[in-house]
Short mmCIF file of C-alpha atoms and ligand atoms in Angstrom, two decimals:
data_model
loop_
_atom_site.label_atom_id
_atom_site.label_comp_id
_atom_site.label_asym_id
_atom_site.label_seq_id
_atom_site.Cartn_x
_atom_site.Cartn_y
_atom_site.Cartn_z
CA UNK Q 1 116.24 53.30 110.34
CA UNK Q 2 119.81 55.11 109.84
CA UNK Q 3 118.26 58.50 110.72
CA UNK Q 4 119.28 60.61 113.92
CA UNK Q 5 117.91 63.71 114.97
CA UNK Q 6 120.15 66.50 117.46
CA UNK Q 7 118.18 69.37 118.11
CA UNK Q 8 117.80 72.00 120.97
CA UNK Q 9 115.96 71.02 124.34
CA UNK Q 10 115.93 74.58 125.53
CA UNK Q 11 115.55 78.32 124.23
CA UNK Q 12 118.73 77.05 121.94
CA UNK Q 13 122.61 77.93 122.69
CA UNK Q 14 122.49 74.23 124.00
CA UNK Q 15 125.52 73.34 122.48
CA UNK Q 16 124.39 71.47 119.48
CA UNK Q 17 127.50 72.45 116.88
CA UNK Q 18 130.04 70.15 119.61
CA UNK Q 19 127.56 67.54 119.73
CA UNK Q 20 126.77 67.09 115.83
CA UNK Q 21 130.46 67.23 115.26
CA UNK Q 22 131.02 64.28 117.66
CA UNK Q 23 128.71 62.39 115.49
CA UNK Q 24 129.62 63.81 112.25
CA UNK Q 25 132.37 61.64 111.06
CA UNK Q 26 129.83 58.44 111.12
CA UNK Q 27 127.62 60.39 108.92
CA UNK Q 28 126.63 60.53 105.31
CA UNK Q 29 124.62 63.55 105.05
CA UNK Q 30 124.04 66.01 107.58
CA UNK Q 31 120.62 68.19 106.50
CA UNK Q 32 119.27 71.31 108.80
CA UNK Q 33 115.62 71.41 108.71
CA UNK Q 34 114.37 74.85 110.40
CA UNK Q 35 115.10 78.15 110.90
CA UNK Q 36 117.41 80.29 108.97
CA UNK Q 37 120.83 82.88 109.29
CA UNK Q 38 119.08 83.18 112.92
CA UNK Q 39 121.14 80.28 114.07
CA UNK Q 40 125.07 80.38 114.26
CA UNK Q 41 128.15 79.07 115.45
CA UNK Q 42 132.08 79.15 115.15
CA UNK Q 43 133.79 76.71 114.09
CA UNK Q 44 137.41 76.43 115.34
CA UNK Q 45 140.62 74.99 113.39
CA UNK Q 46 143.94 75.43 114.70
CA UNK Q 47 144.47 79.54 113.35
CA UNK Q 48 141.29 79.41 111.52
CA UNK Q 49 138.12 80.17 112.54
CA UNK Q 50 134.76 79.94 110.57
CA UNK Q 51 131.37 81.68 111.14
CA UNK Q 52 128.42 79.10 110.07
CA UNK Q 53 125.16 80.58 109.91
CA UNK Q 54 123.09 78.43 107.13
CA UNK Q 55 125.92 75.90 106.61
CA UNK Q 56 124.96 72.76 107.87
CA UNK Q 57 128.16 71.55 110.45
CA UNK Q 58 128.79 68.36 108.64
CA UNK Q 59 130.38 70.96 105.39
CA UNK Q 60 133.86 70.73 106.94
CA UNK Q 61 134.04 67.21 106.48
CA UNK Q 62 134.78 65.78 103.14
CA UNK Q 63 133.36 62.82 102.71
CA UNK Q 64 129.44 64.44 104.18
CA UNK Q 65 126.64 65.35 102.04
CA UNK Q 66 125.46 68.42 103.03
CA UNK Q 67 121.71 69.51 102.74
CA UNK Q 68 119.39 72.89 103.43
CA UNK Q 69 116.16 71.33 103.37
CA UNK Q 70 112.76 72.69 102.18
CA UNK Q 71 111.99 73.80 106.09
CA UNK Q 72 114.75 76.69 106.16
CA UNK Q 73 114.29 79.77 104.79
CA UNK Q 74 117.66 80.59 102.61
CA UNK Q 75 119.41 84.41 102.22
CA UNK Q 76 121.71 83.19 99.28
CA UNK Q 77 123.89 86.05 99.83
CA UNK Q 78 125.02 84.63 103.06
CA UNK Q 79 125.29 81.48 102.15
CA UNK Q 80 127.11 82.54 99.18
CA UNK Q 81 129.82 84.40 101.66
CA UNK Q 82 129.90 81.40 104.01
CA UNK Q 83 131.01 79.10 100.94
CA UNK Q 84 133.17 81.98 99.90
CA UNK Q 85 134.59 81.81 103.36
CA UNK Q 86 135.20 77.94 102.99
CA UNK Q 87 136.19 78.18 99.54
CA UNK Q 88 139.20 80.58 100.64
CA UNK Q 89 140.32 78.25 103.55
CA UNK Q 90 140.09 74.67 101.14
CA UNK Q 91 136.68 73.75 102.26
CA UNK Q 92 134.54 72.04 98.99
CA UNK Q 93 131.14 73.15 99.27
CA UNK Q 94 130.70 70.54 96.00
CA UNK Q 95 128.37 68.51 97.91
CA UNK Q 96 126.55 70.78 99.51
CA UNK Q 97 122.60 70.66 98.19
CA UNK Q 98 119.65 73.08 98.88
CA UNK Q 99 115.89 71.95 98.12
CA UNK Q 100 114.69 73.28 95.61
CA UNK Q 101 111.62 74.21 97.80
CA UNK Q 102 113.57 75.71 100.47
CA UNK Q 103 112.00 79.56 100.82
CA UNK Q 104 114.52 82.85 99.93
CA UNK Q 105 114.95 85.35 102.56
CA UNK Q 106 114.73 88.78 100.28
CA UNK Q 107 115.92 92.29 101.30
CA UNK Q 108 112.28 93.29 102.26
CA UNK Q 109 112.53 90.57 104.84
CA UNK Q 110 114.73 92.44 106.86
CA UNK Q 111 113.79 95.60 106.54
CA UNK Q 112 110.13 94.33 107.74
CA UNK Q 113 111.20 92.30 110.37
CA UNK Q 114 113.58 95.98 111.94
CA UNK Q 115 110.26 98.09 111.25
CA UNK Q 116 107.92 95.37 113.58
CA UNK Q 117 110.93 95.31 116.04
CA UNK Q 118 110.26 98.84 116.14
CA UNK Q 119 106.66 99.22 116.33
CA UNK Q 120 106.35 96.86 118.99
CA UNK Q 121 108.07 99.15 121.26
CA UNK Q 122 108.78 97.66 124.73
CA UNK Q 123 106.43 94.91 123.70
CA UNK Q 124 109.67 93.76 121.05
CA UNK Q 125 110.55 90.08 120.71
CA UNK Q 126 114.52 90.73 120.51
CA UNK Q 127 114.53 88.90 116.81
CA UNK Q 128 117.58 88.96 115.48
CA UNK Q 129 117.14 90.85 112.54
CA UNK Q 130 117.52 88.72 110.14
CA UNK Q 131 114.21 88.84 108.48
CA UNK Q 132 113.14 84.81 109.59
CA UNK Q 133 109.80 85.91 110.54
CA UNK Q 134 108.93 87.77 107.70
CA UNK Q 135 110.09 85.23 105.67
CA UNK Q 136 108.12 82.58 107.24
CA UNK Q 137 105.05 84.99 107.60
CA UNK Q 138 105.30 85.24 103.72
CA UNK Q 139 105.99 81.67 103.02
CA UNK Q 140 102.57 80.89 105.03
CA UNK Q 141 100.75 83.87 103.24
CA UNK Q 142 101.62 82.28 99.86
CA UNK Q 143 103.79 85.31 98.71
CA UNK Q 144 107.37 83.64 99.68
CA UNK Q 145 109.89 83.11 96.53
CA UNK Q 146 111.67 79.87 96.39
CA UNK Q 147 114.81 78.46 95.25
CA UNK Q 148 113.49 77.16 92.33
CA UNK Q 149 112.66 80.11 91.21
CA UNK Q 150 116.01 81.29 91.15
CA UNK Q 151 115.89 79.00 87.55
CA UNK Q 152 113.40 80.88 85.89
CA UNK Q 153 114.09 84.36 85.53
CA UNK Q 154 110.59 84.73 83.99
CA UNK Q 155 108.97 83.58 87.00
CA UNK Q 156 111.04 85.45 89.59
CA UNK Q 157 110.44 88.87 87.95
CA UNK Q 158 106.54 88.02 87.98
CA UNK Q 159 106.31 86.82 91.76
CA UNK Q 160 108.90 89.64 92.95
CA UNK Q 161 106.36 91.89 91.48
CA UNK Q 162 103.26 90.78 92.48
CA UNK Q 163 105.10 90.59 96.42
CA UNK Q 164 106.64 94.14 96.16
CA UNK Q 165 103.49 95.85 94.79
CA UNK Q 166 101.93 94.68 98.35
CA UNK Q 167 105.29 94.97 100.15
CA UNK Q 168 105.87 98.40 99.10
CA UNK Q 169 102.24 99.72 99.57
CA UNK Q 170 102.11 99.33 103.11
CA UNK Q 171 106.64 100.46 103.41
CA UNK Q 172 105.65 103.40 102.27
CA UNK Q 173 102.26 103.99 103.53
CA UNK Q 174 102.55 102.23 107.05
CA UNK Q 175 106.12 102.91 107.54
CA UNK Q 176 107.14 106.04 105.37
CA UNK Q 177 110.02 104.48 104.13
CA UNK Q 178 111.34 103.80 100.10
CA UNK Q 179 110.29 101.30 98.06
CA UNK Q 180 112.20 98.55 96.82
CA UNK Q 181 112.95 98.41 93.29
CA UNK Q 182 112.45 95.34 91.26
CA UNK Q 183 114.92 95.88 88.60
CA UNK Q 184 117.76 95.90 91.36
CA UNK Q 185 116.33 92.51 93.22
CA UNK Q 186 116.27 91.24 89.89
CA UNK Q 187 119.64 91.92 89.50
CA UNK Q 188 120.96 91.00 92.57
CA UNK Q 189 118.99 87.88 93.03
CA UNK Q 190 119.77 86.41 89.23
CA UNK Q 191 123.98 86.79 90.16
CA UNK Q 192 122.90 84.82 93.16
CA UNK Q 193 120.83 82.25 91.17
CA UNK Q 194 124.11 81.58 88.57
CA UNK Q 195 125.95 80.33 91.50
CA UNK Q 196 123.55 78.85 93.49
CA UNK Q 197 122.22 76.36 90.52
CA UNK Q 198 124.42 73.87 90.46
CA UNK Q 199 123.39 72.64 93.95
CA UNK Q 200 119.69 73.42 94.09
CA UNK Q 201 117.73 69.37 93.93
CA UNK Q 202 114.75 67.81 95.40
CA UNK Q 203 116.60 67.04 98.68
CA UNK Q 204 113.42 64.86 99.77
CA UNK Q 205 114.19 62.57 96.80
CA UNK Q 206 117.90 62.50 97.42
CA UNK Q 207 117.37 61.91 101.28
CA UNK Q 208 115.01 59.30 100.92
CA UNK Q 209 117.38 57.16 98.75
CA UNK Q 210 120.04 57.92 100.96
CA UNK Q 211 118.17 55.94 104.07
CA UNK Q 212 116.34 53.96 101.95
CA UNK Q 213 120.21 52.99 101.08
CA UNK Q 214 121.27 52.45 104.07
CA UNK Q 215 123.26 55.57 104.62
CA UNK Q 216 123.33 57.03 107.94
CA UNK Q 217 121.76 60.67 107.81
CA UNK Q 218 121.90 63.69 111.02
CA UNK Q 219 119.35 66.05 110.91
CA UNK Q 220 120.37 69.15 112.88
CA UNK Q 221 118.49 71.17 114.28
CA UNK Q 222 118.41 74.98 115.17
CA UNK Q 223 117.42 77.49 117.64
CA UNK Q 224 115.26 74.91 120.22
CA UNK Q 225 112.35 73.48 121.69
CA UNK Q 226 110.80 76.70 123.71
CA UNK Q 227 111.72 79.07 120.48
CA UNK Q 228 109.31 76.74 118.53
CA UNK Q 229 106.10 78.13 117.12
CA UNK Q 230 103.79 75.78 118.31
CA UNK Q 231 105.23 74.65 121.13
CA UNK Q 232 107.64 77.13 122.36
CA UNK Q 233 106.81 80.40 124.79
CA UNK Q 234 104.80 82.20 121.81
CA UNK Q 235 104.79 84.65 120.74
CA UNK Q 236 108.82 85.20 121.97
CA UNK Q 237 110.04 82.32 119.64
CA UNK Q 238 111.16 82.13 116.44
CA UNK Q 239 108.95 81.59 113.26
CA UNK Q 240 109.71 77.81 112.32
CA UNK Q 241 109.68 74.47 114.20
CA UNK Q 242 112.75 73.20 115.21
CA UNK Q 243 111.47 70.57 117.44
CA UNK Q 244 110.60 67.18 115.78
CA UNK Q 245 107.77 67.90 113.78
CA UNK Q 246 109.94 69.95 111.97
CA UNK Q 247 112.31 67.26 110.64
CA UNK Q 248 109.71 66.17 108.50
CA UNK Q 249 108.20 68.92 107.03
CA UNK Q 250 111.40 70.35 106.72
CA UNK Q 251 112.91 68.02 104.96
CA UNK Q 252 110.06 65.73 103.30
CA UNK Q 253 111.28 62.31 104.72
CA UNK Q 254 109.09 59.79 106.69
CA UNK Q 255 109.09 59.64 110.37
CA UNK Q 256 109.87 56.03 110.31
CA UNK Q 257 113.51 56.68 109.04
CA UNK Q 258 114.40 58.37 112.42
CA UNK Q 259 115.54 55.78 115.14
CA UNK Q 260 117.45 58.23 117.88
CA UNK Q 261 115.94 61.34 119.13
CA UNK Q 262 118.82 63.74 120.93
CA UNK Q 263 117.48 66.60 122.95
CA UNK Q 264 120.62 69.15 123.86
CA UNK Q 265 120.55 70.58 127.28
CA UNK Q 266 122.51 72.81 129.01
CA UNK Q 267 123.17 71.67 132.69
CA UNK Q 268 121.52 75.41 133.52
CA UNK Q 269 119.41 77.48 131.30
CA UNK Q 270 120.08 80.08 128.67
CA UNK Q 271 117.67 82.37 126.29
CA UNK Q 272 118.51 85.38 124.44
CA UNK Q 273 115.53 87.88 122.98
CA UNK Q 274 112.55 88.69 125.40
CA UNK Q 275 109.94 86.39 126.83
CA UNK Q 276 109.18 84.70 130.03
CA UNK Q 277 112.39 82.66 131.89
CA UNK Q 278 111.30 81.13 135.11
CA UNK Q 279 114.42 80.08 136.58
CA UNK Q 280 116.34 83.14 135.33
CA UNK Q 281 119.30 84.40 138.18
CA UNK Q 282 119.08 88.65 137.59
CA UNK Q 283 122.25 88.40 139.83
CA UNK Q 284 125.29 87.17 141.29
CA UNK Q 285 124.30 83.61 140.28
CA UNK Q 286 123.26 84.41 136.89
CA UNK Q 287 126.73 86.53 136.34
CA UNK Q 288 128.81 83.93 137.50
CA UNK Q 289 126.63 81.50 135.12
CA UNK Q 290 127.17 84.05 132.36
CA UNK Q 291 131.03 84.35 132.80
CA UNK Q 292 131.76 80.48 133.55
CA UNK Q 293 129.86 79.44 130.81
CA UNK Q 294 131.18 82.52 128.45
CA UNK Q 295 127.56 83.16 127.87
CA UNK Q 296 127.63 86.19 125.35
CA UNK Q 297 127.67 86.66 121.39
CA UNK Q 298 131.62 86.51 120.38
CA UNK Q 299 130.40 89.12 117.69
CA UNK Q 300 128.54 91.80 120.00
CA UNK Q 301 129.18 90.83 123.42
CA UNK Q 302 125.58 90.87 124.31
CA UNK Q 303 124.86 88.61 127.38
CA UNK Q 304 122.84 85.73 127.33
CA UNK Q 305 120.32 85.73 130.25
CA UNK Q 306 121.25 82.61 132.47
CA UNK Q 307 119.81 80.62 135.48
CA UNK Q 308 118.99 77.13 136.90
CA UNK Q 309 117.95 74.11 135.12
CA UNK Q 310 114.55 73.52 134.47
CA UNK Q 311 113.58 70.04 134.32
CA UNK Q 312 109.85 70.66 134.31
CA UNK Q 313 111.06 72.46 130.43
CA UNK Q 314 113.26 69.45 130.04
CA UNK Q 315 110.57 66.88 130.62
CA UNK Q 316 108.12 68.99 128.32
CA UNK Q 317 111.26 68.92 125.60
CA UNK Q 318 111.03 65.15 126.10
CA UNK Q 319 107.75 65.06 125.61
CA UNK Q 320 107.07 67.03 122.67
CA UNK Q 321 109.94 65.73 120.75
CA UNK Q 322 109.80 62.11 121.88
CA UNK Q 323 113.55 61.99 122.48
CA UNK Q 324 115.56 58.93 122.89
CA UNK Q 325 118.11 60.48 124.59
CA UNK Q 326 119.70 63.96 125.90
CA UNK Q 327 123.20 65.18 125.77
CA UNK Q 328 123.62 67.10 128.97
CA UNK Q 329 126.18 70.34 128.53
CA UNK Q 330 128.39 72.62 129.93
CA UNK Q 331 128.28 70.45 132.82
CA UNK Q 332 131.42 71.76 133.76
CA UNK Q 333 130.53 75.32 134.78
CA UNK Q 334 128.28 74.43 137.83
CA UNK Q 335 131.60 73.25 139.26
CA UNK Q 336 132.26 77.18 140.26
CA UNK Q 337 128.77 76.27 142.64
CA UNK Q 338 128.80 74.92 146.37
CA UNK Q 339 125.30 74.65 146.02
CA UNK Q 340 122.61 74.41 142.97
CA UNK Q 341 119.25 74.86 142.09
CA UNK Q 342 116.67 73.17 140.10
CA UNK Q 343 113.32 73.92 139.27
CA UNK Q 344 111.14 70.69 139.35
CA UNK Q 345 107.50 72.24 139.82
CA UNK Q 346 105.70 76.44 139.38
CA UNK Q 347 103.82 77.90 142.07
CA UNK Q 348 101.27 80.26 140.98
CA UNK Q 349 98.28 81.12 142.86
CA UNK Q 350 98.66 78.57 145.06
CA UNK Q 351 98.85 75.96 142.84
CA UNK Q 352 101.96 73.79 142.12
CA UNK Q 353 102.18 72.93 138.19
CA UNK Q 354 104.84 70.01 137.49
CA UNK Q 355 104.05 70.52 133.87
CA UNK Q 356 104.51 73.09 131.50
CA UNK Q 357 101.55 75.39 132.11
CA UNK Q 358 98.52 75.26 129.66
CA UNK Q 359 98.21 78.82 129.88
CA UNK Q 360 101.37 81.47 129.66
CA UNK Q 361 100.17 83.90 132.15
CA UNK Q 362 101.20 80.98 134.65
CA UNK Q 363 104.68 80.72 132.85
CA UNK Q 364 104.68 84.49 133.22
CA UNK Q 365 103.95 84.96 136.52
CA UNK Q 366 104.83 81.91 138.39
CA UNK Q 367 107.26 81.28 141.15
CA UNK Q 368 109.71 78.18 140.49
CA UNK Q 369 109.68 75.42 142.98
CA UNK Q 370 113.18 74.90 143.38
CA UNK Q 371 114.87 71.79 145.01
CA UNK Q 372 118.41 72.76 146.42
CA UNK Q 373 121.30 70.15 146.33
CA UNK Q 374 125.06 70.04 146.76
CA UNK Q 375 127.55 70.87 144.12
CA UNK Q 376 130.90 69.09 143.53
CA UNK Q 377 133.29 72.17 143.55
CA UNK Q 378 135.77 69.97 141.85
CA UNK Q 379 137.67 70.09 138.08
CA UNK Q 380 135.70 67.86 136.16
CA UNK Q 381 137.11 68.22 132.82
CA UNK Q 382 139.06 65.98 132.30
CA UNK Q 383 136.50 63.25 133.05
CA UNK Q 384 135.56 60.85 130.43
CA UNK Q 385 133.79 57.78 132.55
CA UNK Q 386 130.96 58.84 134.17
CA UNK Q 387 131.04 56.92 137.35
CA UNK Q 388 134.10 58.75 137.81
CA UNK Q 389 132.88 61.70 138.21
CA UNK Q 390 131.91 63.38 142.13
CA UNK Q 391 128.96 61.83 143.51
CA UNK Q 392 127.23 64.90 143.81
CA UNK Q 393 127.81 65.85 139.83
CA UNK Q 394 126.78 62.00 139.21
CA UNK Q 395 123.31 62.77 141.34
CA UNK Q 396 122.96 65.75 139.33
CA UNK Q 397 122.99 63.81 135.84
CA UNK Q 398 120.69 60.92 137.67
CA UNK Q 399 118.19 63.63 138.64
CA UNK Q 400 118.07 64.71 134.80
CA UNK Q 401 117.40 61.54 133.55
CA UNK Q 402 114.77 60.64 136.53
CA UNK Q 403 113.07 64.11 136.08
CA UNK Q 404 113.10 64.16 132.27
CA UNK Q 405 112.35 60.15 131.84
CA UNK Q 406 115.00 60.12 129.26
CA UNK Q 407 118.54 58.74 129.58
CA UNK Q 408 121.56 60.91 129.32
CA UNK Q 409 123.36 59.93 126.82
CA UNK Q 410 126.02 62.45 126.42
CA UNK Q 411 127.93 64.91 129.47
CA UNK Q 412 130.04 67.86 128.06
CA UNK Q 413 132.50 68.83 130.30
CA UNK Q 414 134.41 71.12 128.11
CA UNK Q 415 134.82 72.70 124.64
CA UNK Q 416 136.91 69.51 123.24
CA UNK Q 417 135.81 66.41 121.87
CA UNK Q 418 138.40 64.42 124.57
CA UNK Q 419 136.03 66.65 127.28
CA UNK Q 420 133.11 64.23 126.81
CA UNK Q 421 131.50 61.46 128.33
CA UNK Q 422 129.42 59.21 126.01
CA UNK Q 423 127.63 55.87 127.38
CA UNK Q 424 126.00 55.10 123.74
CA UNK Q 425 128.53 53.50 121.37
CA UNK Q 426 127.34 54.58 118.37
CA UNK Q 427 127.44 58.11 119.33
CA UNK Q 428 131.28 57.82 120.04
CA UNK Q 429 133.25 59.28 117.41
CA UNK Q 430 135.55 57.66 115.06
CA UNK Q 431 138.96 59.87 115.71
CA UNK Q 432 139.45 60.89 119.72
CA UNK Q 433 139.93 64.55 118.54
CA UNK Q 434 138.24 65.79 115.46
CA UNK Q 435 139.61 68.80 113.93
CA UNK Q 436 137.13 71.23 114.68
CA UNK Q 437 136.19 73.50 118.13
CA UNK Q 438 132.23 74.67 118.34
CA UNK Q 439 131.47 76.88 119.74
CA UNK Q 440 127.98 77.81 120.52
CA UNK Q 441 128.13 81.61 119.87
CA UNK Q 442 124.56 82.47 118.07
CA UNK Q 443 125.16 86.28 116.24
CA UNK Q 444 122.96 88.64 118.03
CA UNK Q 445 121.88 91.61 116.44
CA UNK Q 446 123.42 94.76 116.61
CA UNK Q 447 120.10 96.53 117.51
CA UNK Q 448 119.12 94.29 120.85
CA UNK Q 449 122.99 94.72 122.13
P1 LIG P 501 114.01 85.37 115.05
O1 LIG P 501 114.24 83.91 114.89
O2 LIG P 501 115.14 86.21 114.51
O3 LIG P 501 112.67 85.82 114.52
O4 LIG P 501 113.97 85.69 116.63
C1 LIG P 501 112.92 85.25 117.47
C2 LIG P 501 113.47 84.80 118.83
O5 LIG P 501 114.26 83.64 118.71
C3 LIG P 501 114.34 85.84 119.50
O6 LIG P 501 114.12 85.78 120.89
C4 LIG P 501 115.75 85.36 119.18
O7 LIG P 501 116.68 85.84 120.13
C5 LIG P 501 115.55 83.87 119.26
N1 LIG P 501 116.52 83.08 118.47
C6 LIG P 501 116.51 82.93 117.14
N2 LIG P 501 117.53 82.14 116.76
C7 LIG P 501 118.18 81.77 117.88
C8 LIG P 501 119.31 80.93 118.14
O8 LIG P 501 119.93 80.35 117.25
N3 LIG P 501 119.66 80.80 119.45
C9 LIG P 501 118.98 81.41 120.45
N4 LIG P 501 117.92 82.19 120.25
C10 LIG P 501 117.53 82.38 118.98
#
């Protein structure tokens, strides 16, 4: 059972890009199942610095497979600029492959998901723009485009069509804006499709020989547990699953081929976009949480909102994902703290909830239960055995695992690989310091800055 699954334990911004680099170099294939150019991080290289939106990580290594699975929604012309990007630096995208059932995000996308940013007023989700929902929305509706039918010019032409004739109706009815012309999608998309062809397969089929092979396969994950659209704080979450379910309907391989389960965490809590954040500091706290951890989009400088860790989320991310393990982050920022805070329970009309609330009003509304203990106030970066770090920070990783029921696996204590402390072997990686600096810096639209 070769297969290992990283994905987000919180409302994303975890930290995954550091910790599916650590594991990258063991890896065959790295595939991302969910989600869409909503995700993002920078890659770091010496001088060079790359912005990875669709890209699964694993691209900058040469001997990794790279694959876009069937569960995220593809806008080729960003994926085409990322390879660009790579292309220019000496990056092969060669082996990169996209399923051939993966959906296309199409101009209409994002002009759709801006106009129901818009009419929702105050009510807004804080999307980012990048037409994911609308995709999705489409993709569940029957009306989505695919990759494959970037091969068939025939067939594109007929389903663009048959989707604009409805798109446009209500654009210009609803919205009183201009239609979108077939001829220059057509156009547009068919350039993309020349390009795109030589690496568009039935990733299930290739995947599935891959572990039935033997070969050792990451499935990344995007965005996070509380974004997902089942399980996540709907409706302010994103329009896919990134939590587990979604490794397998993203990518169309068994569940049986997945043998680790690795929930990222931040040692606090981050969200970006609107919706309901218990723990959430709306001062001093959360702006020293926001500037020690360098919580804000590199691209637009808008802040991430920050506060204390919430274990009652983490042991719901547990549960709904059935993880093996979680890679605690950013550990390293609560050493600015003499004291911390973590929410183990919700009070709302007098009633104490140590689970995630069946009903979101509670979520809304609620009152954390915190439980206060001491911080460490010591440099613990350069820390790679965990019983050498404080007591205190020690406690505070014990209380994780207790709280959550799942062992930590993995404590970030700073940007570098080197800054890491890893008690499972296999999830050491091969070379001390890889090549590459994530970091975590998710491209926030220019409207919700
Ligand atoms: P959408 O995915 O663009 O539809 O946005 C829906 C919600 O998910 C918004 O609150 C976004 O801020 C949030 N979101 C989407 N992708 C990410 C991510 O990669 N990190 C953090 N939040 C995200």
């Amino acid at each position: 059972m070769p297969g290992t699954v990283v994905l987000g334990a919180q409302w994303g911004d975890e930290g995954k890009g550091k910790i599916t680099d650590l594991m990258a170099d063991r890896m065959d294939i790295v595939v991302r199942f969910a989600g869409g150019n909503n995700a993002g991080h920078t890659v770091v290289c010496g001088e060079d610095e790359f912005k990875l939106h669709l890209m699964p990580s694993g691209i900058l290594y040469p001997h990794i497979t790279t694959v876009i699975g069937n569960g995220v929604v593809v806008n080729p012309k960003i994926l085409l600029e990322e390879m660009d990007n790579l292309h220019e630096r000496g990056i092969s995208c060669e082996k990169l492959r996209i399923s051939c059932n993966a959906h296309l995000v199409m101009p209409y996308h994002m002009a759709f998901d801006h106009l129901g940013e818009l009419s929702l007023g105050n009510a807004k989700l804080g999307t980012t723009h990048r037409g994911i929902g609308p995709a999705y929305s489409d993709k569940a509706d029957r009306m989505g485009m695919r990759v494959q039918d970037l091969l068939d010019d025939k067939i594109f032409r007929t389903k663009l069509e048959t989707a604009l004739e409805r798109k446009n109706a209500i654009l210009v009815k609803a919205f009183d804006q201009e239609p979108f012309d077939v001829d220059s999608i057509m156009t547009e998309y068919m350039g993309y499709a020349e390009r795109l062809a030589p690496h568009i397969e039935d990733t299930s089929l290739l995947l599935h020989k891959a572990l039935e092979d033997g070969k050792k396969v990451l499935f990344e994950g995007a965005q996070g547990t509380l974004l997902d659209l089942d399980h996540g704080t709907y409706p302010f979450v994103t329009s896919s699953s990134p939590t587990i379910g979604g490794v397998f309907t993203g990518t169309g391989v068994g569940p049986t081929h997945v043998e680790k389960v690795l929930g990222v965490a931040k040692a606090y809590v981050t969200r970006v976009g609107y919706g309901p954040f218990p723990t959430e500091q709306q001062n001093e706290i959360g702006d020293k949480l926001g500037q020690m951890g360098v919580e804000f989009g590199t691209t637009t400088g808008r802040k991430r909102r920050c506060g204390w860790l919430d274990v009652v989320l983490l042991r719901y991310a547990a549960r709904v994902n059935g993880l093996t393990g979680i890679a605690l982050t950013k550990l390293d920022v609560l050493s600015a703290f003499d004291r911390l805070k973590v929410c183990v329970g919700y009070s709302y009309q007098g009633k104490i909830y140590h689970d995630f609330p069946p009903h979101q009003t509670i979520f809304h509304k609620c009152e954390p239960e915190y439980l206060e203990v001491p911080g460490w106030q010591s440099d613990i970066t350069d820390i790679t055995e965990r019983d050498d770090l404080p007591e205190e920070a020690l406690r505070y990783v014990e209380f994780v695992e207790e709280a959550a029921g799942v062992p930590v696996e993995i404590v970030s204590v700073g940007p570098k690989r080197t800054q890491t402390i890893i008690t499972r072997e296999e999830y050491k990686p091969a070379a001390e310091e890889g090549p590459y600096l994530y970091r975590e810096d998710f491209d926030t639209p220019a409207t919700n800055a």
